[in-house]
Short mmCIF file of C-alpha atoms and ligand atoms in Angstrom, two decimals:
data_model
loop_
_atom_site.label_atom_id
_atom_site.label_comp_id
_atom_site.label_asym_id
_atom_site.label_seq_id
_atom_site.Cartn_x
_atom_site.Cartn_y
_atom_site.Cartn_z
CA MET A 1 33.67 19.46 7.55
CA THR A 2 34.33 17.32 10.63
CA LEU A 3 36.43 14.16 10.55
CA ASP A 4 33.46 11.81 10.74
CA GLU A 5 31.74 13.51 7.78
CA ILE A 6 31.83 11.95 4.32
CA THR A 7 30.51 13.50 1.13
CA VAL A 8 28.59 11.24 -1.25
CA ARG A 9 26.54 11.65 -4.42
CA ILE A 10 23.04 10.09 -4.28
CA ASP A 11 22.24 7.87 -7.29
CA LYS A 12 18.58 7.21 -6.61
CA VAL A 13 15.93 6.68 -3.95
CA VAL A 14 15.28 3.03 -3.08
CA ALA A 15 12.11 1.19 -2.08
CA GLU A 16 12.13 2.14 1.62
CA GLY A 17 12.51 5.84 0.75
CA ASP A 18 16.23 6.33 1.52
CA GLY A 19 18.74 7.82 -0.92
CA LEU A 20 21.39 5.38 -2.13
CA GLY A 21 25.02 6.33 -2.64
CA ARG A 22 28.48 4.75 -2.43
CA LEU A 23 31.08 5.25 0.28
CA PRO A 24 34.72 5.78 -0.80
CA ASP A 25 35.39 2.09 0.05
CA GLY A 26 32.69 0.99 -2.43
CA ARG A 27 30.05 -0.02 0.12
CA VAL A 28 26.47 1.04 -0.48
CA VAL A 29 25.16 3.70 1.91
CA PHE A 30 21.47 4.42 2.55
CA VAL A 31 21.00 8.08 3.43
CA GLU A 32 17.81 9.21 5.21
CA ARG A 33 15.80 11.80 3.28
CA ALA A 34 18.36 12.26 0.50
CA LEU A 35 17.12 12.82 -3.05
CA PRO A 36 18.43 11.66 -6.43
CA GLY A 37 21.44 13.60 -7.75
CA GLU A 38 22.15 15.37 -4.46
CA LEU A 39 25.64 15.79 -3.08
CA VAL A 40 25.37 15.39 0.69
CA ALA A 41 27.74 15.46 3.64
CA ILE A 42 26.71 12.50 5.78
CA ARG A 43 27.36 10.92 9.15
CA ILE A 44 27.28 7.11 9.41
CA ILE A 45 24.78 5.96 12.04
CA LYS A 46 25.03 2.19 11.49
CA GLN A 47 27.21 -0.07 9.39
CA SER A 48 28.10 -3.64 8.52
CA LYS A 49 30.73 -5.06 6.18
CA ASP A 50 28.33 -4.80 3.21
CA TYR A 51 26.47 -1.53 3.68
CA ALA A 52 25.95 1.50 5.92
CA ARG A 53 23.14 3.80 7.01
CA ALA A 54 23.67 7.53 7.37
CA GLU A 55 21.97 10.82 8.11
CA ILE A 56 22.49 14.09 6.29
CA VAL A 57 24.69 16.63 8.05
CA ARG A 58 24.59 19.18 5.22
CA ILE A 59 23.24 19.31 1.70
CA VAL A 60 26.06 20.48 -0.58
CA GLU A 61 24.08 20.37 -3.82
CA ALA A 62 20.31 19.99 -3.54
CA ASN A 63 17.94 18.41 -6.05
CA ASP A 64 16.05 21.38 -7.52
CA ARG A 65 12.77 19.64 -6.66
CA ARG A 66 13.63 19.54 -2.93
CA VAL A 67 10.99 21.52 -1.00
CA GLU A 68 10.20 22.61 2.53
CA PRO A 69 7.92 19.86 3.94
CA PRO A 70 4.33 21.19 3.90
CA CYS A 71 3.60 19.58 7.30
CA ALA A 72 5.12 21.11 10.45
CA TYR A 73 5.25 17.71 12.20
CA VAL A 74 8.10 16.56 9.93
CA ALA A 75 10.33 18.99 11.85
CA SER A 76 9.14 17.45 15.15
CA GLY A 77 10.33 14.05 13.89
CA CYS A 78 7.06 12.47 12.71
CA GLY A 79 7.98 9.57 10.42
CA GLY A 80 4.51 9.14 8.94
CA CYS A 81 5.28 10.91 5.65
CA ASP A 82 8.90 10.30 4.69
CA LEU A 83 8.96 11.99 1.24
CA GLN A 84 7.55 15.40 2.07
CA HIS A 85 10.90 17.00 1.27
CA ALA A 86 10.36 16.17 -2.42
CA ALA A 87 7.97 18.10 -4.67
CA VAL A 88 5.02 15.96 -5.68
CA ASP A 89 6.22 15.47 -9.28
CA LEU A 90 9.54 14.17 -7.93
CA GLN A 91 7.77 11.90 -5.38
CA ARG A 92 5.84 10.33 -8.25
CA LYS A 93 8.90 9.98 -10.46
CA ILE A 94 10.79 8.30 -7.60
CA LYS A 95 7.97 5.74 -7.16
CA HIS A 96 7.69 5.13 -10.90
CA ASP A 97 11.45 4.52 -11.11
CA ILE A 98 11.43 2.17 -8.09
CA VAL A 99 8.71 0.02 -9.71
CA PHE A 100 10.49 0.04 -13.09
CA GLU A 101 13.78 -0.99 -11.51
CA SER A 102 12.19 -3.86 -9.54
CA LEU A 103 10.59 -5.22 -12.70
CA VAL A 104 13.95 -5.15 -14.49
CA ARG A 105 16.29 -6.20 -11.69
CA LEU A 106 14.13 -8.75 -9.84
CA GLY A 107 11.55 -9.65 -12.50
CA LYS A 108 14.07 -9.79 -15.37
CA ALA A 109 11.56 -7.92 -17.53
CA THR A 110 13.03 -6.29 -20.64
CA ASP A 111 12.07 -2.63 -20.98
CA PRO A 112 8.78 -3.16 -19.05
CA LEU A 113 5.86 -0.89 -19.82
CA VAL A 114 5.20 1.18 -16.68
CA LEU A 115 2.30 3.61 -16.84
CA ASP A 116 1.19 6.29 -14.40
CA CYS A 117 -2.40 6.26 -13.14
CA PRO A 118 -4.45 8.65 -15.30
CA ASP A 119 -6.72 9.63 -12.38
CA ASP A 120 -6.18 12.91 -10.56
CA LEU A 121 -5.34 11.55 -7.09
CA PRO A 122 -5.56 13.93 -4.12
CA LEU A 123 -2.39 14.82 -2.21
CA ASP A 124 -3.78 15.83 1.15
CA SER A 125 -6.86 15.26 3.32
CA CYS A 126 -7.58 11.87 1.75
CA ARG A 127 -6.85 9.10 4.33
CA THR A 128 -10.05 7.59 5.70
CA THR A 129 -8.39 4.69 7.59
CA MET A 130 -5.34 5.33 9.78
CA ARG A 131 -3.61 3.56 12.63
CA TRP A 132 -2.37 5.98 15.28
CA ALA A 133 0.20 5.32 17.98
CA ILE A 134 -0.21 6.51 21.59
CA ASP A 135 2.48 8.48 23.41
CA ASP A 136 3.40 8.37 27.12
CA HIS A 137 0.80 11.04 27.95
CA GLY A 138 -2.01 9.21 26.19
CA ALA A 139 -2.03 11.51 23.13
CA LEU A 140 -2.33 10.18 19.57
CA GLY A 141 0.48 10.52 17.05
CA PHE A 142 2.85 8.62 14.78
CA ARG A 143 6.21 6.99 15.28
CA ALA A 144 9.39 8.90 14.54
CA GLN A 145 11.32 7.64 11.51
CA GLY A 146 13.22 4.44 12.30
CA SER A 147 12.21 4.55 15.96
CA HIS A 148 9.50 3.49 18.41
CA ARG A 149 9.23 7.02 19.82
CA VAL A 150 5.75 8.49 19.32
CA VAL A 151 5.44 12.07 18.08
CA SER A 152 2.10 13.53 19.16
CA VAL A 153 0.22 14.87 16.10
CA ASP A 154 -2.87 17.06 16.46
CA ASP A 155 -3.58 17.79 12.85
CA CYS A 156 -2.46 15.36 10.15
CA LEU A 157 -2.05 16.74 6.62
CA VAL A 158 -3.09 13.55 4.85
CA ALA A 159 -6.09 12.68 7.06
CA HIS A 160 -9.58 13.22 5.66
CA PRO A 161 -11.36 16.12 7.47
CA ALA A 162 -13.82 13.66 9.06
CA LEU A 163 -10.92 11.56 10.35
CA ARG A 164 -9.19 14.69 11.70
CA GLU A 165 -12.38 15.53 13.56
CA LEU A 166 -12.55 12.01 15.00
CA ARG A 167 -8.90 12.23 16.11
CA HIS A 168 -9.56 15.61 17.79
CA SER A 169 -12.43 14.16 19.72
CA LEU A 170 -10.06 11.65 21.36
CA ALA A 171 -8.42 13.87 23.96
CA PRO A 172 -5.29 12.63 25.79
CA GLY A 173 -6.13 10.31 28.67
CA ALA A 174 -4.95 7.37 30.73
CA ARG A 175 -4.36 4.71 28.10
CA SER A 176 -1.59 2.60 29.51
CA GLY A 177 -1.33 -0.71 27.71
CA ILE A 178 -2.77 0.56 24.43
CA GLU A 179 -0.10 1.01 21.77
CA GLU A 180 -2.19 1.75 18.71
CA VAL A 181 -5.69 2.86 17.79
CA SER A 182 -7.31 2.36 14.38
CA LEU A 183 -9.62 5.12 13.20
CA ARG A 184 -11.88 4.78 10.18
CA VAL A 185 -14.43 7.11 8.61
CA ALA A 186 -16.74 6.49 5.67
CA THR A 187 -17.05 9.49 3.37
CA ALA A 188 -20.37 8.30 1.92
CA SER A 189 -22.29 7.62 5.12
CA GLY A 190 -20.41 9.80 7.63
CA GLU A 191 -20.09 6.72 9.88
CA ARG A 192 -16.94 6.20 11.93
CA SER A 193 -15.26 3.48 13.91
CA VAL A 194 -12.55 3.26 16.56
CA TRP A 195 -10.74 0.06 17.43
CA TRP A 196 -7.81 -0.67 19.69
CA GLU A 197 -6.14 -3.65 21.33
CA PRO A 198 -6.18 -4.92 23.98
CA SER A 199 -9.89 -4.12 23.97
CA ASP A 200 -10.33 -4.58 27.75
CA VAL A 201 -8.25 -1.41 28.40
CA ALA A 202 -10.28 1.82 28.40
CA LEU A 203 -9.46 4.33 25.67
CA GLY A 204 -11.19 7.17 27.50
CA ALA A 205 -14.29 8.94 26.25
CA VAL A 206 -15.22 7.91 22.72
CA PRO A 207 -17.39 10.44 20.88
CA ALA A 208 -21.07 9.81 20.23
CA ARG A 209 -22.13 8.16 16.96
CA THR A 210 -18.88 6.20 16.79
CA GLU A 211 -18.73 2.42 16.47
CA VAL A 212 -16.32 0.89 18.97
CA GLY A 213 -14.37 -2.38 18.75
CA PRO A 214 -13.56 -4.94 16.05
CA GLN A 215 -17.20 -5.44 15.07
CA GLY A 216 -17.84 -1.71 14.59
CA VAL A 217 -19.24 -1.29 11.09
CA VAL A 218 -19.11 1.59 8.61
CA HIS A 219 -20.52 1.70 5.08
CA GLU A 220 -18.44 3.21 2.31
CA GLU A 221 -19.44 3.82 -1.29
CA ILE A 222 -16.87 3.10 -3.98
CA ASP A 223 -17.60 3.77 -7.64
CA GLY A 224 -21.34 3.58 -7.00
CA HIS A 225 -21.22 0.40 -4.87
CA ARG A 226 -22.00 0.30 -1.14
CA LEU A 227 -19.70 -1.81 1.02
CA ARG A 228 -19.95 -2.90 4.62
CA VAL A 229 -16.56 -2.63 6.32
CA SER A 230 -16.04 -3.88 9.88
CA ALA A 231 -13.26 -2.35 11.95
CA ALA A 232 -11.31 -5.64 11.98
CA SER A 233 -11.48 -6.00 8.18
CA PHE A 234 -8.84 -4.63 5.86
CA PHE A 235 -9.97 -1.74 3.68
CA GLN A 236 -8.03 0.56 1.35
CA ALA A 237 -6.58 3.59 3.14
CA SER A 238 -8.72 6.16 1.33
CA ALA A 239 -12.01 6.17 -0.55
CA THR A 240 -10.38 8.09 -3.42
CA GLY A 241 -7.56 5.54 -3.54
CA ALA A 242 -10.00 2.63 -3.53
CA THR A 243 -11.86 4.20 -6.45
CA ALA A 244 -8.66 4.72 -8.45
CA LEU A 245 -7.57 1.16 -7.69
CA VAL A 246 -10.91 -0.28 -8.79
CA ARG A 247 -10.62 1.59 -12.09
CA ALA A 248 -7.05 0.39 -12.64
CA VAL A 249 -8.05 -3.23 -11.93
CA ARG A 250 -10.97 -2.87 -14.33
CA ARG A 251 -8.66 -1.54 -17.06
CA ALA A 252 -6.23 -4.41 -16.50
CA ALA A 253 -8.93 -7.10 -16.42
CA GLY A 254 -10.10 -6.01 -19.89
CA ASP A 255 -13.46 -6.16 -21.57
CA PRO A 256 -15.79 -8.53 -19.63
CA THR A 257 -17.74 -9.33 -22.80
CA ILE A 258 -14.76 -11.37 -24.02
CA TRP A 259 -14.11 -13.17 -20.70
CA THR A 260 -14.87 -16.88 -20.68
CA SER A 261 -17.89 -17.98 -18.63
CA ASP A 262 -15.66 -19.37 -15.87
CA PRO A 263 -15.76 -17.47 -12.57
CA VAL A 264 -13.52 -14.56 -11.75
CA ILE A 265 -11.33 -15.45 -8.78
CA ASP A 266 -10.68 -12.60 -6.33
CA LEU A 267 -7.70 -13.81 -4.29
CA TYR A 268 -7.00 -11.93 -1.05
CA GLY A 269 -10.45 -10.47 -1.69
CA GLY A 270 -11.00 -8.62 1.62
CA VAL A 271 -14.58 -7.36 1.97
CA GLY A 272 -15.21 -8.03 -1.72
CA LEU A 273 -14.11 -4.65 -3.14
CA PHE A 274 -13.03 -5.91 -6.59
CA ALA A 275 -15.60 -8.72 -6.75
CA LEU A 276 -18.36 -6.13 -6.33
CA THR A 277 -17.02 -3.28 -8.46
CA VAL A 278 -15.02 -4.93 -11.25
CA VAL A 279 -17.02 -8.10 -11.97
CA PRO A 280 -20.36 -7.64 -13.82
CA ALA A 281 -23.37 -8.41 -11.60
CA ASP A 282 -24.32 -11.58 -13.52
CA HIS A 283 -20.81 -13.11 -13.76
CA PRO A 284 -19.84 -15.75 -11.19
CA VAL A 285 -17.10 -14.79 -8.75
CA ILE A 286 -15.18 -16.62 -6.03
CA VAL A 287 -13.58 -14.60 -3.23
CA VAL A 288 -10.74 -16.25 -1.30
CA GLU A 289 -9.85 -14.50 1.96
CA SER A 290 -8.37 -15.70 5.26
CA ASN A 291 -9.67 -13.07 7.69
CA ALA A 292 -12.98 -14.01 9.39
CA SER A 293 -14.17 -10.41 9.72
CA ALA A 294 -13.54 -9.62 6.03
CA VAL A 295 -15.22 -12.89 4.99
CA ALA A 296 -18.34 -11.95 6.97
CA ASP A 297 -18.41 -8.51 5.31
CA ALA A 298 -17.86 -9.99 1.83
CA LYS A 299 -20.84 -12.34 2.36
CA VAL A 300 -23.04 -9.32 3.05
CA ASN A 301 -21.58 -7.16 0.28
CA LEU A 302 -21.99 -9.88 -2.37
CA ARG A 303 -25.27 -11.40 -1.14
CA ASP A 304 -27.13 -10.42 -4.34
CA ARG A 305 -24.41 -11.78 -6.65
CA PRO A 306 -23.57 -15.25 -8.00
CA ALA A 307 -20.69 -15.21 -5.50
CA THR A 308 -18.95 -17.83 -3.38
CA ILE A 309 -16.93 -16.58 -0.44
CA VAL A 310 -14.25 -19.00 0.74
CA ARG A 311 -12.46 -18.51 4.03
CA SER A 312 -9.02 -19.92 3.31
CA GLU A 313 -5.35 -19.13 2.95
CA VAL A 314 -4.73 -18.73 -0.79
CA ALA A 315 -2.02 -21.40 -0.78
CA ARG A 316 -4.51 -23.94 0.68
CA TRP A 317 -7.40 -23.14 -1.65
CA ARG A 318 -8.11 -25.82 -4.29
CA PRO A 319 -8.01 -23.99 -7.65
CA VAL A 320 -10.79 -24.19 -10.25
CA PRO A 321 -10.76 -22.93 -13.87
CA ALA A 322 -11.11 -19.14 -14.00
CA SER A 323 -11.79 -16.45 -16.61
CA VAL A 324 -9.76 -13.81 -14.74
CA VAL A 325 -7.78 -13.91 -11.50
CA VAL A 326 -7.43 -10.72 -9.48
CA ALA A 327 -4.87 -11.07 -6.68
CA ASP A 328 -4.18 -8.38 -4.08
CA PRO A 329 -1.80 -9.86 -1.50
CA SER A 330 -0.22 -8.03 1.42
CA ARG A 331 3.37 -6.75 1.25
CA THR A 332 4.88 -10.25 1.04
CA GLY A 333 3.28 -10.68 -2.38
CA LEU A 334 2.25 -13.98 -3.96
CA GLY A 335 5.37 -16.12 -3.58
CA ALA A 336 5.79 -19.57 -5.10
CA ALA A 337 2.80 -21.28 -3.42
CA ALA A 338 0.21 -18.67 -4.49
CA VAL A 339 1.73 -18.45 -8.00
CA ALA A 340 1.17 -22.22 -8.31
CA VAL A 341 -2.49 -21.69 -7.31
CA VAL A 342 -2.92 -18.92 -9.91
CA ALA A 343 -1.30 -21.06 -12.61
CA ALA A 344 -3.56 -24.02 -11.78
CA THR A 345 -6.68 -21.91 -12.56
CA LYS A 346 -5.35 -21.50 -16.14
CA ALA A 347 -7.02 -18.08 -16.17
CA PRO A 348 -6.28 -16.30 -19.49
CA VAL A 349 -5.77 -13.00 -17.59
CA LEU A 350 -4.20 -12.22 -14.21
CA VAL A 351 -4.39 -8.82 -12.52
CA LEU A 352 -1.88 -8.49 -9.70
CA VAL A 353 -2.21 -5.63 -7.21
CA SER A 354 1.09 -5.09 -5.38
CA CYS A 355 1.97 -2.77 -2.52
CA ASP A 356 5.63 -3.75 -2.37
CA PRO A 357 7.81 -3.24 -5.45
CA ALA A 358 10.35 -5.91 -4.43
CA SER A 359 7.59 -8.53 -4.02
CA LEU A 360 6.17 -7.45 -7.39
CA GLY A 361 9.55 -7.93 -9.09
CA ARG A 362 10.01 -11.39 -7.58
CA ASP A 363 6.41 -12.37 -8.50
CA VAL A 364 6.92 -11.27 -12.13
CA GLY A 365 9.78 -13.78 -12.37
CA LEU A 366 7.81 -16.57 -10.69
CA LEU A 367 4.77 -15.90 -12.88
CA ALA A 368 6.85 -15.99 -16.08
CA ARG A 369 8.12 -19.45 -15.13
CA ALA A 370 4.51 -20.52 -14.39
CA GLY A 371 3.25 -19.41 -17.83
CA TYR A 372 2.12 -15.79 -17.24
CA ARG A 373 3.56 -13.14 -19.55
CA PHE A 374 3.87 -9.65 -18.08
CA GLU A 375 2.10 -6.98 -20.16
CA TYR A 376 2.26 -3.75 -18.16
CA THR A 377 2.18 -2.14 -14.71
CA GLU A 378 0.22 0.94 -13.72
CA VAL A 379 1.67 2.91 -10.81
CA LEU A 380 -0.77 4.57 -8.38
CA ASP A 381 0.29 7.15 -5.83
CA LEU A 382 -2.22 6.13 -3.16
CA PHE A 383 0.00 7.24 -0.26
CA PRO A 384 1.17 10.74 -1.21
CA HIS A 385 4.16 12.16 0.70
CA THR A 386 5.35 8.64 1.61
CA HIS A 387 7.54 6.10 -0.18
CA HIS A 388 4.61 3.66 -0.33
CA VAL A 389 3.37 2.83 -3.80
CA GLU A 390 0.65 0.65 -5.29
CA ALA A 391 1.06 -1.11 -8.63
CA VAL A 392 -1.53 -2.88 -10.77
CA SER A 393 -0.04 -5.30 -13.31
CA ARG A 394 -1.65 -7.22 -16.15
CA PHE A 395 -0.42 -10.68 -17.19
CA VAL A 396 -1.72 -13.04 -19.86
CA ARG A 397 -1.38 -16.78 -19.94
CA ASP A 398 1.06 -17.83 -22.63
CA GLU A 399 1.10 -21.54 -23.49
CA ARG A 400 4.64 -21.21 -24.83
CA LEU A 401 5.94 -20.19 -21.39
CA SER A 402 3.81 -22.65 -19.46
CA PRO A 403 5.32 -25.85 -18.12
CA LEU A 404 1.79 -27.20 -17.38
C1 SAM B 501 -4.07 -5.87 0.62
S1 SAM B 501 -5.51 -6.57 1.32
C2 SAM B 501 -6.59 -6.55 -0.07
C3 SAM B 501 -8.04 -6.71 0.22
C4 SAM B 501 -8.99 -6.37 -0.93
N1 SAM B 501 -8.54 -6.85 -2.20
C5 SAM B 501 -9.24 -4.88 -1.00
O1 SAM B 501 -8.71 -4.22 -1.90
O2 SAM B 501 -9.96 -4.35 -0.13
C6 SAM B 501 -5.04 -8.25 1.51
C7 SAM B 501 -6.13 -9.15 2.06
O3 SAM B 501 -5.63 -10.47 2.05
C8 SAM B 501 -5.97 -11.12 3.27
N2 SAM B 501 -4.92 -12.16 3.42
C9 SAM B 501 -3.67 -12.00 3.90
N3 SAM B 501 -2.97 -13.15 3.78
C10 SAM B 501 -3.81 -14.03 3.19
C11 SAM B 501 -3.65 -15.38 2.75
N4 SAM B 501 -2.50 -16.02 2.91
N5 SAM B 501 -4.70 -15.98 2.16
C12 SAM B 501 -5.87 -15.32 1.99
N6 SAM B 501 -6.07 -14.04 2.36
C13 SAM B 501 -5.06 -13.40 2.95
C14 SAM B 501 -6.00 -10.03 4.31
O4 SAM B 501 -6.86 -10.39 5.39
C15 SAM B 501 -6.54 -8.86 3.49
O5 SAM B 501 -7.95 -8.81 3.57
#
């Protein structure tokens, strides 16, 4: 052991995927790629008076679910999948525990019910939408962990075979000025799109039968429903993940035959994924979405439905009475302004889709104060091999909690 080495025991893995331990002086230390229970010799790489960051020099006692990463690019420094050193059962337990702890610590929930998604989600070859970075030689790859450096990646483990093929067809070339390229494939139609910014810089040869630019459209089929998705619109990262998410939202929304006749409100509705798949075809639905491209897609996707598509920030939308609210915000979560909007709908049921456990925990607390009682969260491993986790939570309006 060298003088600058310290040995620490790892208590748990925290939301960003690092192991958490304590230094001899009591400060918290976040250790890259350390797993729960491990005893590791570490080297501090950054510190402040409250906490430190460290890398592993040596593993003294390994978690027995530590594995050799299945993807060779982890050894080259690719930071795309930061939990590959954990067996899949441990990856899922880590994510479950992170969600549970956020609900308790930030949401002040008492012994919250946290369920695992019953669907058999794929581990590899599933991603149908991916944003790739471009290295100095014009090749596509991903950023190294905690750095801007791009690691060129030819064959990504988690990419769908059609997306791998699309990536292969983009040979290195002169691409100065382009930092990232978004690739999307639709498993149902075989269509594909490529989009980068700034769009006036040439990407090089783009393969035939590929839509180019923000308006490039593909059509995906999710749970029997066809959706138009433009390149500039958000869409779930995999078709299998979107299907699992739709089913989880449907479970949480409950039996539509007992919903009131008020519309379902799909906040942060994107291209209308939940409005189309979760809401029965004859039930009114209002989609609230701020992105112009997604709004245009939602209008097409819901054209045969009693649907109203509103282009607005959620916090600026004027609430109306609702039977169910489904809300799927970005990583920042709902926050106080959007919680006030949800509460003003007086919807008996709220389904909250969260991609950030800390935002979920905070929102659970805000919702409780606004009259929404937490019932349960279902955890979905939509981003295998990474620390990212999706959670679908059900809340019911409880007059006794409500200040309104
Ligand atoms: C996580 S995505 C969910 C989209 C959709 N529910 C789906 O599953 O495909 C979040 C969506 O919210 C939109 N958005 C982000 N901030 C917003 C805001 N403040 N008000 C309304 N929409 C917003 C984004 O454009 C994006 O389409």
